[in-house]
Amino acid sequence: MAKVRISDGILEGEKIKNEYGGTYYSFKGIPYAKPPLGDLRFKAPQPVEPWDGIRNASKFGPISYQNDVFTTKAILGQEDCLYLNVYTPDLAPNKPFPVMLWIHGGGFICGSGNDDMYGPEFLIKKDVVVVTFNYRLGILGFLSLETDDIPGNAGMKDQVAALRWVQNNIENFGGDPNNVTIFGESAGGASVSYHLISPMSAGLFKRAIIQSGAFTCSWAKCLRPRDRALSLAKKLGCYTEDDKEVAKFLKSQPMELFVDPKLTITAAENNKIIMQLCVGVVSEKEFGDSERFFYDDLKLNIHEDVEVVIGYCEHEGAFCLYSGVKNIADQLNMYPEYFVPTPIAYSSTISEQLDIGKIIKKKYFDDEIISEKDVEKLIDFFTTDQFMYSAIVLTRMIARNKNKVYLYKFSCKSKRNFNAKICDVENVLGDKIYVCHADDLAYMFPLKLLLQDVKTNTKEYHMIETVTKLWTNFAKFGCPTPDNSFNVQWLPYTMDKKSYVSIGDTIVADNNPREDEVIFWDKIYARHFPHYVF
């Protein structure tokens, strides 16, 4: 057993033998905010109430209430979910360790920081402190009535509370509060990118790693959130539009009614079979002195001196085929506006959407009828539309802001690539190994829920060692390749060189990824989002 005193009381954790070498200390289920229950539902997190005596920190706290659509397919969790976990190689090191705080993905609707997916075993071998945590998800975390009572972004403010907790307490675990790297994937990656610009997050971290998600993604911002909140109230039986009555009604409902409602507000959204996120980060209205996490007139300036790694997986778009290639192809053939990214659709007429959709379809499918034989083209389209282009856009923003930024394409291929199977698209992809959305996770975390232990003398373990060294090098030094250990120098992205690397069996340096596609999408976005295009 190991004891640590933090600002709220004394914790008793465990010393754990790492099956991949060495030992580490584990402290689980640490409350970082007050349980968001009763009138605190939908509100910003409040400070923890200190405890007397010694708190057992050997078990995880409850996870956020959710329908886990990606892994267990089960309804899990509780509203009382604001807990974090700290793993450290040593409680009293000669020099404080760099800290890596993981923000889990899951489309803002599911996931947790628990070690069934995100255990520290691979990363902690590289002498870093690893922090994982839960934040409110779905309606409980992201509903917005655009009022002072339900302003939105509660889940993002939970993340800020976890970052503030790290600043106040991580020294007690051997971590360096002045060297914190936040990293996350998918909705977690988008979250990390929002922290780069949110006034609430300024000064709380030094570095950031953004994996397969960004605030520039078409799915990363919730549009017309008040309409969605009122739609939810009506579905549950409340037909008034009086703000106070709606808020009172929604706070009084059992959490079970919030787990899986479809908050679509247009016929097109309702009928579209491609995955859509109806909750997420919103533009907050101003209410007195209340802190706002994100708002539309916020200048998109990256926090000064923050260093960034950002990238995407080679075949991200395979994930988008989970509804069935034939079903998706039929809709794309019938309705060309389905090609149009959501932010552009919301700022375009139906006529403009039809024209833009036809241009995009011609680019990827040459006016041909789309069928199941076009899997590769569909993957290319969805990879660029949902992930790659937005990563390039954000990379350019960061570079123009004079922050150091490293761009990558993730290309590791092995039997640890799991998500094609999870998404049930293996049958249409054949024997080829695809680097699907989220496959990078398997080279950073054990993913015990999905994968078996990896042997240390295998190709897979070599890739794990490569990826975790790149990520922890960046956390330690601000550069993924500070020496010659990889026989390649990963150069920062600049507006003239556009340097990036492909991370696979080896690390390959290159320039200007998917140049033709980026130019094409620049033209698509130029009219409606000119600040995206450089």
Short mmCIF file of C-alpha atoms in Angstrom, two decimals, residues 15-364:
data_model
loop_
_atom_site.label_atom_id
_atom_site.label_comp_id
_atom_site.label_asym_id
_atom_site.label_seq_id
_atom_site.Cartn_x
_atom_site.Cartn_y
_atom_site.Cartn_z
CA LYS A 15 2.08 -0.68 -5.79
CA ILE A 16 1.55 -2.73 -8.95
CA LYS A 17 3.85 -5.10 -10.80
CA ASN A 18 3.84 -4.20 -14.48
CA GLU A 19 3.64 -7.33 -16.64
CA TYR A 20 5.74 -5.50 -19.25
CA GLY A 21 8.52 -4.70 -16.79
CA GLY A 22 9.04 -2.86 -13.51
CA THR A 23 6.47 -1.57 -11.03
CA TYR A 24 4.31 1.52 -10.62
CA TYR A 25 1.98 3.11 -8.08
CA SER A 26 -1.73 3.23 -8.81
CA PHE A 27 -4.34 5.58 -7.31
CA LYS A 28 -7.84 5.07 -8.69
CA GLY A 29 -11.25 6.65 -8.20
CA ILE A 30 -10.02 10.02 -6.92
CA PRO A 31 -12.86 12.58 -6.90
CA TYR A 32 -11.87 15.77 -8.71
CA ALA A 33 -15.25 17.53 -8.45
CA LYS A 34 -18.44 17.27 -6.47
CA PRO A 35 -20.98 14.71 -7.78
CA PRO A 36 -23.08 16.61 -10.38
CA LEU A 37 -26.42 15.55 -8.94
CA GLY A 38 -29.76 17.29 -8.33
CA ASP A 39 -29.57 20.99 -9.16
CA LEU A 40 -25.92 20.50 -10.24
CA ARG A 41 -27.08 18.45 -13.27
CA PHE A 42 -25.98 20.25 -16.47
CA LYS A 43 -23.97 22.81 -14.47
CA ALA A 44 -20.21 23.42 -14.32
CA PRO A 45 -18.41 21.11 -11.85
CA GLN A 46 -18.10 22.27 -8.26
CA PRO A 47 -15.17 21.77 -5.85
CA VAL A 48 -14.78 18.46 -4.02
CA GLU A 49 -15.80 18.31 -0.37
CA PRO A 50 -12.67 17.22 1.58
CA TRP A 51 -12.80 13.95 3.50
CA ASP A 52 -11.54 12.88 6.89
CA GLY A 53 -9.38 9.83 7.41
CA ILE A 54 -7.85 7.75 4.60
CA ARG A 55 -9.69 7.24 1.32
CA ASN A 56 -9.21 3.88 -0.41
CA ALA A 57 -7.88 4.50 -3.92
CA SER A 58 -7.61 0.91 -5.14
CA LYS A 59 -10.85 0.83 -7.14
CA PHE A 60 -12.17 2.90 -10.04
CA GLY A 61 -14.97 5.37 -9.46
CA PRO A 62 -18.25 5.07 -11.40
CA ILE A 63 -18.09 6.00 -15.08
CA SER A 64 -20.41 8.46 -16.80
CA TYR A 65 -23.92 7.19 -17.55
CA GLN A 66 -23.93 6.00 -21.17
CA ASN A 67 -24.91 3.55 -23.84
CA ASP A 68 -21.53 2.09 -24.81
CA VAL A 69 -22.28 1.68 -28.51
CA PHE A 70 -18.68 0.94 -29.53
CA THR A 71 -17.43 -1.83 -27.23
CA THR A 72 -19.69 -3.50 -24.66
CA LYS A 73 -22.99 -2.49 -26.36
CA ALA A 74 -24.37 -2.08 -22.83
CA ILE A 75 -25.89 0.71 -20.74
CA LEU A 76 -23.42 1.56 -17.99
CA GLY A 77 -22.46 4.14 -15.40
CA GLN A 78 -23.88 6.77 -13.08
CA GLU A 79 -24.36 10.53 -12.89
CA ASP A 80 -21.87 10.58 -10.02
CA CYS A 81 -18.85 10.03 -12.27
CA LEU A 82 -16.24 12.74 -11.81
CA TYR A 83 -13.25 10.62 -10.81
CA LEU A 84 -9.69 10.35 -12.03
CA ASN A 85 -6.81 7.88 -11.81
CA VAL A 86 -3.11 8.55 -11.33
CA TYR A 87 -0.31 6.13 -12.19
CA THR A 88 3.28 7.02 -11.34
CA PRO A 89 6.63 5.19 -11.59
CA ASP A 90 7.81 6.66 -8.26
CA LEU A 91 6.23 8.80 -5.55
CA ALA A 92 9.50 10.53 -4.64
CA PRO A 93 11.71 10.75 -7.76
CA ASN A 94 14.94 12.75 -7.82
CA LYS A 95 13.40 14.86 -10.58
CA PRO A 96 9.63 15.23 -11.15
CA PHE A 97 8.23 13.20 -14.04
CA PRO A 98 6.49 14.70 -17.07
CA VAL A 99 2.73 14.25 -16.80
CA MET A 100 0.51 12.85 -19.57
CA LEU A 101 -3.24 13.38 -19.09
CA TRP A 102 -5.41 11.21 -21.35
CA ILE A 103 -8.82 12.43 -22.60
CA HIS A 104 -10.80 9.44 -23.83
CA GLY A 105 -12.87 9.43 -27.00
CA GLY A 106 -16.24 7.88 -27.74
CA GLY A 107 -18.12 10.51 -29.72
CA PHE A 108 -18.88 12.54 -26.58
CA ILE A 109 -21.43 9.83 -25.74
CA CYS A 110 -19.46 6.90 -24.29
CA GLY A 111 -16.12 5.78 -22.88
CA SER A 112 -14.20 6.16 -19.63
CA GLY A 113 -10.68 6.48 -18.24
CA ASN A 114 -10.68 2.98 -16.72
CA ASP A 115 -7.98 0.42 -17.44
CA ASP A 116 -10.26 -1.99 -19.27
CA MET A 117 -9.24 0.20 -22.21
CA TYR A 118 -6.70 2.76 -21.03
CA GLY A 119 -4.26 1.10 -18.68
CA PRO A 120 -0.85 2.74 -18.12
CA GLU A 121 1.36 -0.32 -18.65
CA PHE A 122 2.95 0.68 -21.99
CA LEU A 123 3.47 4.39 -21.33
CA ILE A 124 4.56 4.31 -17.71
CA LYS A 125 7.67 2.29 -18.61
CA LYS A 126 8.95 5.49 -20.22
CA ASP A 127 9.08 7.39 -16.90
CA VAL A 128 6.00 9.57 -17.16
CA VAL A 129 3.05 10.04 -14.81
CA VAL A 130 -0.19 8.95 -16.53
CA VAL A 131 -3.55 10.46 -15.56
CA THR A 132 -6.89 9.22 -16.91
CA PHE A 133 -10.37 10.37 -15.92
CA ASN A 134 -14.11 10.33 -16.56
CA TYR A 135 -16.17 13.32 -17.65
CA ARG A 136 -19.90 13.72 -18.20
CA LEU A 137 -21.09 12.41 -21.55
CA GLY A 138 -24.10 12.60 -23.83
CA ILE A 139 -27.05 14.71 -22.76
CA LEU A 140 -25.86 14.91 -19.15
CA GLY A 141 -22.52 16.32 -20.30
CA PHE A 142 -23.39 18.41 -23.33
CA LEU A 143 -27.04 19.48 -23.38
CA SER A 144 -27.45 23.21 -23.89
CA LEU A 145 -30.62 25.27 -23.55
CA GLU A 146 -28.47 28.37 -24.14
CA THR A 147 -29.48 29.66 -20.72
CA ASP A 148 -27.61 30.45 -17.52
CA ASP A 149 -29.10 27.32 -15.94
CA ILE A 150 -28.13 24.95 -18.80
CA PRO A 151 -25.43 26.78 -20.80
CA GLY A 152 -23.75 23.67 -22.27
CA ASN A 153 -20.23 22.23 -22.30
CA ALA A 154 -20.51 20.72 -18.81
CA GLY A 155 -18.38 17.78 -19.97
CA MET A 156 -15.66 20.11 -21.24
CA LYS A 157 -15.69 22.03 -17.96
CA ASP A 158 -15.24 18.68 -16.22
CA GLN A 159 -12.09 18.25 -18.29
CA VAL A 160 -10.88 21.69 -17.18
CA ALA A 161 -11.57 20.73 -13.57
CA ALA A 162 -9.40 17.62 -14.03
CA LEU A 163 -6.61 19.77 -15.48
CA ARG A 164 -6.86 22.16 -12.54
CA TRP A 165 -6.75 19.20 -10.15
CA VAL A 166 -3.51 18.08 -11.79
CA GLN A 167 -1.99 21.52 -11.33
CA ASN A 168 -2.90 21.50 -7.63
CA ASN A 169 -2.00 17.92 -6.75
CA ILE A 170 0.27 16.10 -9.19
CA GLU A 171 3.50 17.06 -7.36
CA ASN A 172 2.37 14.76 -4.55
CA PHE A 173 2.59 11.83 -6.99
CA GLY A 174 6.04 12.72 -8.34
CA GLY A 175 4.68 14.64 -11.34
CA ASP A 176 5.75 18.02 -12.70
CA PRO A 177 2.80 20.47 -12.94
CA ASN A 178 4.91 22.66 -15.23
CA ASN A 179 5.29 19.85 -17.77
CA VAL A 180 1.80 18.52 -18.52
CA THR A 181 0.93 17.03 -21.91
CA ILE A 182 -2.75 16.49 -22.71
CA PHE A 183 -3.54 13.86 -25.34
CA GLY A 184 -6.68 12.29 -26.69
CA GLU A 185 -8.23 10.48 -29.63
CA SER A 186 -11.41 11.08 -31.69
CA ALA A 187 -13.76 13.13 -29.46
CA GLY A 188 -10.83 13.14 -27.04
CA GLY A 189 -8.62 14.60 -29.77
CA ALA A 190 -11.27 17.20 -30.56
CA SER A 191 -11.40 17.98 -26.83
CA VAL A 192 -7.63 18.49 -26.73
CA SER A 193 -7.89 20.89 -29.66
CA TYR A 194 -10.60 22.93 -27.92
CA HIS A 195 -8.32 23.24 -24.89
CA LEU A 196 -5.76 24.87 -27.19
CA ILE A 197 -8.08 27.87 -27.60
CA SER A 198 -10.40 27.85 -24.57
CA PRO A 199 -9.77 30.69 -22.11
CA MET A 200 -10.60 28.27 -19.28
CA SER A 201 -7.67 26.01 -20.23
CA ALA A 202 -4.93 28.62 -20.65
CA GLY A 203 -1.84 27.87 -18.57
CA LEU A 204 -2.98 24.40 -17.50
CA PHE A 205 -0.73 22.39 -19.85
CA LYS A 206 2.48 22.73 -21.84
CA ARG A 207 1.99 20.33 -24.74
CA ALA A 208 -0.82 18.62 -26.61
CA ILE A 209 -1.24 15.52 -28.80
CA ILE A 210 -4.33 15.53 -31.03
CA GLN A 211 -5.26 12.13 -32.48
CA SER A 212 -7.98 11.76 -35.14
CA GLY A 213 -10.15 14.67 -34.10
CA ALA A 214 -10.14 18.47 -34.03
CA PHE A 215 -12.48 21.37 -33.49
CA THR A 216 -12.26 21.85 -37.25
CA CYS A 217 -13.93 18.45 -37.84
CA SER A 218 -17.45 18.65 -39.26
CA TRP A 219 -18.74 16.57 -36.32
CA ALA A 220 -16.92 18.33 -33.46
CA LYS A 221 -19.34 21.18 -32.80
CA CYS A 222 -23.04 20.84 -31.97
CA LEU A 223 -25.14 23.18 -34.10
CA ARG A 224 -28.47 24.69 -32.95
CA PRO A 225 -28.21 23.17 -29.46
CA ARG A 226 -31.30 24.96 -28.08
CA ASP A 227 -33.48 23.37 -30.76
CA ARG A 228 -32.09 19.97 -29.76
CA ALA A 229 -32.76 20.61 -26.05
CA LEU A 230 -36.35 21.63 -26.77
CA SER A 231 -36.77 18.59 -29.01
CA LEU A 232 -35.60 16.39 -26.14
CA ALA A 233 -38.05 18.03 -23.72
CA LYS A 234 -40.91 17.48 -26.14
CA LYS A 235 -39.99 13.82 -26.63
CA LEU A 236 -40.15 13.43 -22.85
CA GLY A 237 -43.51 15.18 -22.59
CA CYS A 238 -42.68 18.85 -21.87
CA TYR A 239 -44.11 21.11 -24.59
CA THR A 240 -43.48 24.56 -23.12
CA GLU A 241 -40.62 26.73 -24.38
CA ASP A 242 -40.36 28.67 -21.12
CA ASP A 243 -36.68 28.36 -20.15
CA LYS A 244 -37.21 27.92 -16.43
CA GLU A 245 -39.96 25.34 -16.87
CA VAL A 246 -37.92 23.34 -19.37
CA ALA A 247 -34.84 23.40 -17.12
CA LYS A 248 -36.88 22.36 -14.09
CA PHE A 249 -38.46 19.54 -16.09
CA LEU A 250 -35.16 18.21 -17.47
CA LYS A 251 -33.49 18.29 -14.05
CA SER A 252 -36.34 16.27 -12.58
CA GLN A 253 -36.22 13.41 -15.09
CA PRO A 254 -34.51 10.10 -14.28
CA MET A 255 -31.15 9.73 -15.99
CA GLU A 256 -32.36 6.57 -17.75
CA LEU A 257 -34.49 8.73 -20.09
CA PHE A 258 -31.37 10.49 -21.35
CA VAL A 259 -29.30 7.50 -22.40
CA ASP A 260 -30.16 7.10 -26.06
CA PRO A 261 -32.52 9.72 -27.51
CA LYS A 262 -31.93 10.83 -31.08
CA LEU A 263 -31.64 14.62 -30.99
CA THR A 264 -31.98 15.18 -34.72
CA ILE A 265 -33.81 18.36 -35.74
CA THR A 266 -34.15 18.05 -39.53
CA ALA A 267 -35.57 15.38 -41.80
CA ALA A 268 -32.17 14.99 -43.47
CA GLU A 269 -30.47 14.38 -40.11
CA ASN A 270 -33.17 11.95 -39.08
CA ASN A 271 -32.85 9.85 -42.23
CA LYS A 272 -29.08 9.94 -42.67
CA ILE A 273 -27.55 6.57 -41.80
CA ILE A 274 -23.95 7.82 -41.59
CA MET A 275 -22.97 8.34 -37.93
CA GLN A 276 -23.88 11.79 -36.63
CA LEU A 277 -23.18 13.37 -33.27
CA CYS A 278 -26.14 15.29 -31.89
CA VAL A 279 -24.35 16.34 -28.70
CA GLY A 280 -20.98 17.97 -28.31
CA VAL A 281 -19.23 21.28 -27.78
CA VAL A 282 -21.50 24.30 -28.20
CA SER A 283 -21.00 28.01 -28.56
CA GLU A 284 -21.93 29.37 -25.13
CA LYS A 285 -23.90 32.54 -24.50
CA GLU A 286 -22.53 35.06 -22.01
CA PHE A 287 -24.14 35.12 -18.56
CA GLY A 288 -22.64 37.51 -16.03
CA ASP A 289 -19.31 36.32 -14.65
CA SER A 290 -19.83 32.66 -15.56
CA GLU A 291 -16.84 31.08 -17.28
CA ARG A 292 -17.43 30.11 -20.90
CA PHE A 293 -15.48 27.21 -22.34
CA PHE A 294 -16.05 28.08 -26.01
CA TYR A 295 -17.97 30.72 -27.92
CA ASP A 296 -18.19 31.73 -31.57
CA ASP A 297 -16.55 35.15 -31.24
CA LEU A 298 -13.58 33.61 -29.44
CA LYS A 299 -10.44 34.31 -31.42
CA LEU A 300 -9.01 31.03 -32.66
CA ASN A 301 -5.53 31.76 -31.33
CA ILE A 302 -3.58 28.83 -29.94
CA HIS A 303 -2.36 29.39 -26.39
CA GLU A 304 1.11 30.90 -26.54
CA ASP A 305 4.12 28.55 -26.43
CA VAL A 306 2.03 25.34 -26.40
CA GLU A 307 3.69 22.68 -28.58
CA VAL A 308 1.49 20.27 -30.54
CA VAL A 309 1.52 16.88 -32.26
CA ILE A 310 -1.47 16.22 -34.52
CA GLY A 311 -2.40 13.47 -36.95
CA TYR A 312 -4.80 10.93 -38.40
CA CYS A 313 -4.97 7.24 -39.25
CA GLU A 314 -4.31 6.09 -42.80
CA HIS A 315 -7.77 4.58 -43.36
CA GLU A 316 -9.87 6.46 -40.78
CA GLY A 317 -12.90 6.36 -43.05
CA ALA A 318 -13.36 2.58 -42.78
CA PHE A 319 -14.99 3.35 -39.44
CA CYS A 320 -17.74 5.28 -41.24
CA LEU A 321 -18.89 2.16 -43.13
CA TYR A 322 -20.33 0.52 -40.01
CA SER A 323 -23.92 1.01 -41.30
CA GLY A 324 -23.18 -1.18 -44.30
CA VAL A 325 -21.47 -0.25 -47.56
CA LYS A 326 -24.57 -0.93 -49.68
CA ASN A 327 -26.81 1.18 -47.44
CA ILE A 328 -24.40 4.10 -47.46
CA ALA A 329 -23.79 3.80 -51.21
CA ASP A 330 -27.54 3.83 -51.88
CA GLN A 331 -27.98 7.06 -49.91
CA LEU A 332 -24.99 8.74 -51.53
CA ASN A 333 -26.32 7.80 -54.99
CA MET A 334 -29.79 9.09 -54.20
CA TYR A 335 -28.99 12.25 -52.25
CA PRO A 336 -25.84 14.10 -53.36
CA GLU A 337 -26.23 16.65 -50.55
CA TYR A 338 -25.21 13.84 -48.15
CA PHE A 339 -21.65 14.45 -49.34
CA VAL A 340 -21.74 17.99 -47.93
CA PRO A 341 -20.02 18.52 -44.54
CA THR A 342 -22.51 19.48 -41.84
CA PRO A 343 -21.15 23.00 -41.13
CA ILE A 344 -21.37 23.88 -44.83
CA ALA A 345 -24.85 22.34 -45.09
CA TYR A 346 -26.11 24.54 -42.25
CA SER A 347 -24.87 27.68 -44.01
CA SER A 348 -26.08 26.72 -47.52
CA THR A 349 -29.37 26.52 -49.34
CA ILE A 350 -30.63 23.12 -50.49
CA SER A 351 -29.78 24.15 -54.05
CA GLU A 352 -26.21 24.99 -53.03
CA GLN A 353 -25.92 21.70 -51.15
CA LEU A 354 -26.98 19.75 -54.24
CA ASP A 355 -24.37 21.56 -56.35
CA ILE A 356 -21.59 21.06 -53.79
CA GLY A 357 -22.55 17.40 -53.30
CA LYS A 358 -22.34 16.73 -57.04
CA ILE A 359 -18.87 18.32 -57.18
CA ILE A 360 -17.64 16.11 -54.32
CA LYS A 361 -19.20 12.99 -55.78
CA LYS A 362 -17.52 13.63 -59.13
CA LYS A 363 -14.14 14.09 -57.42
CA TYR A 364 -14.27 10.69 -55.70
#
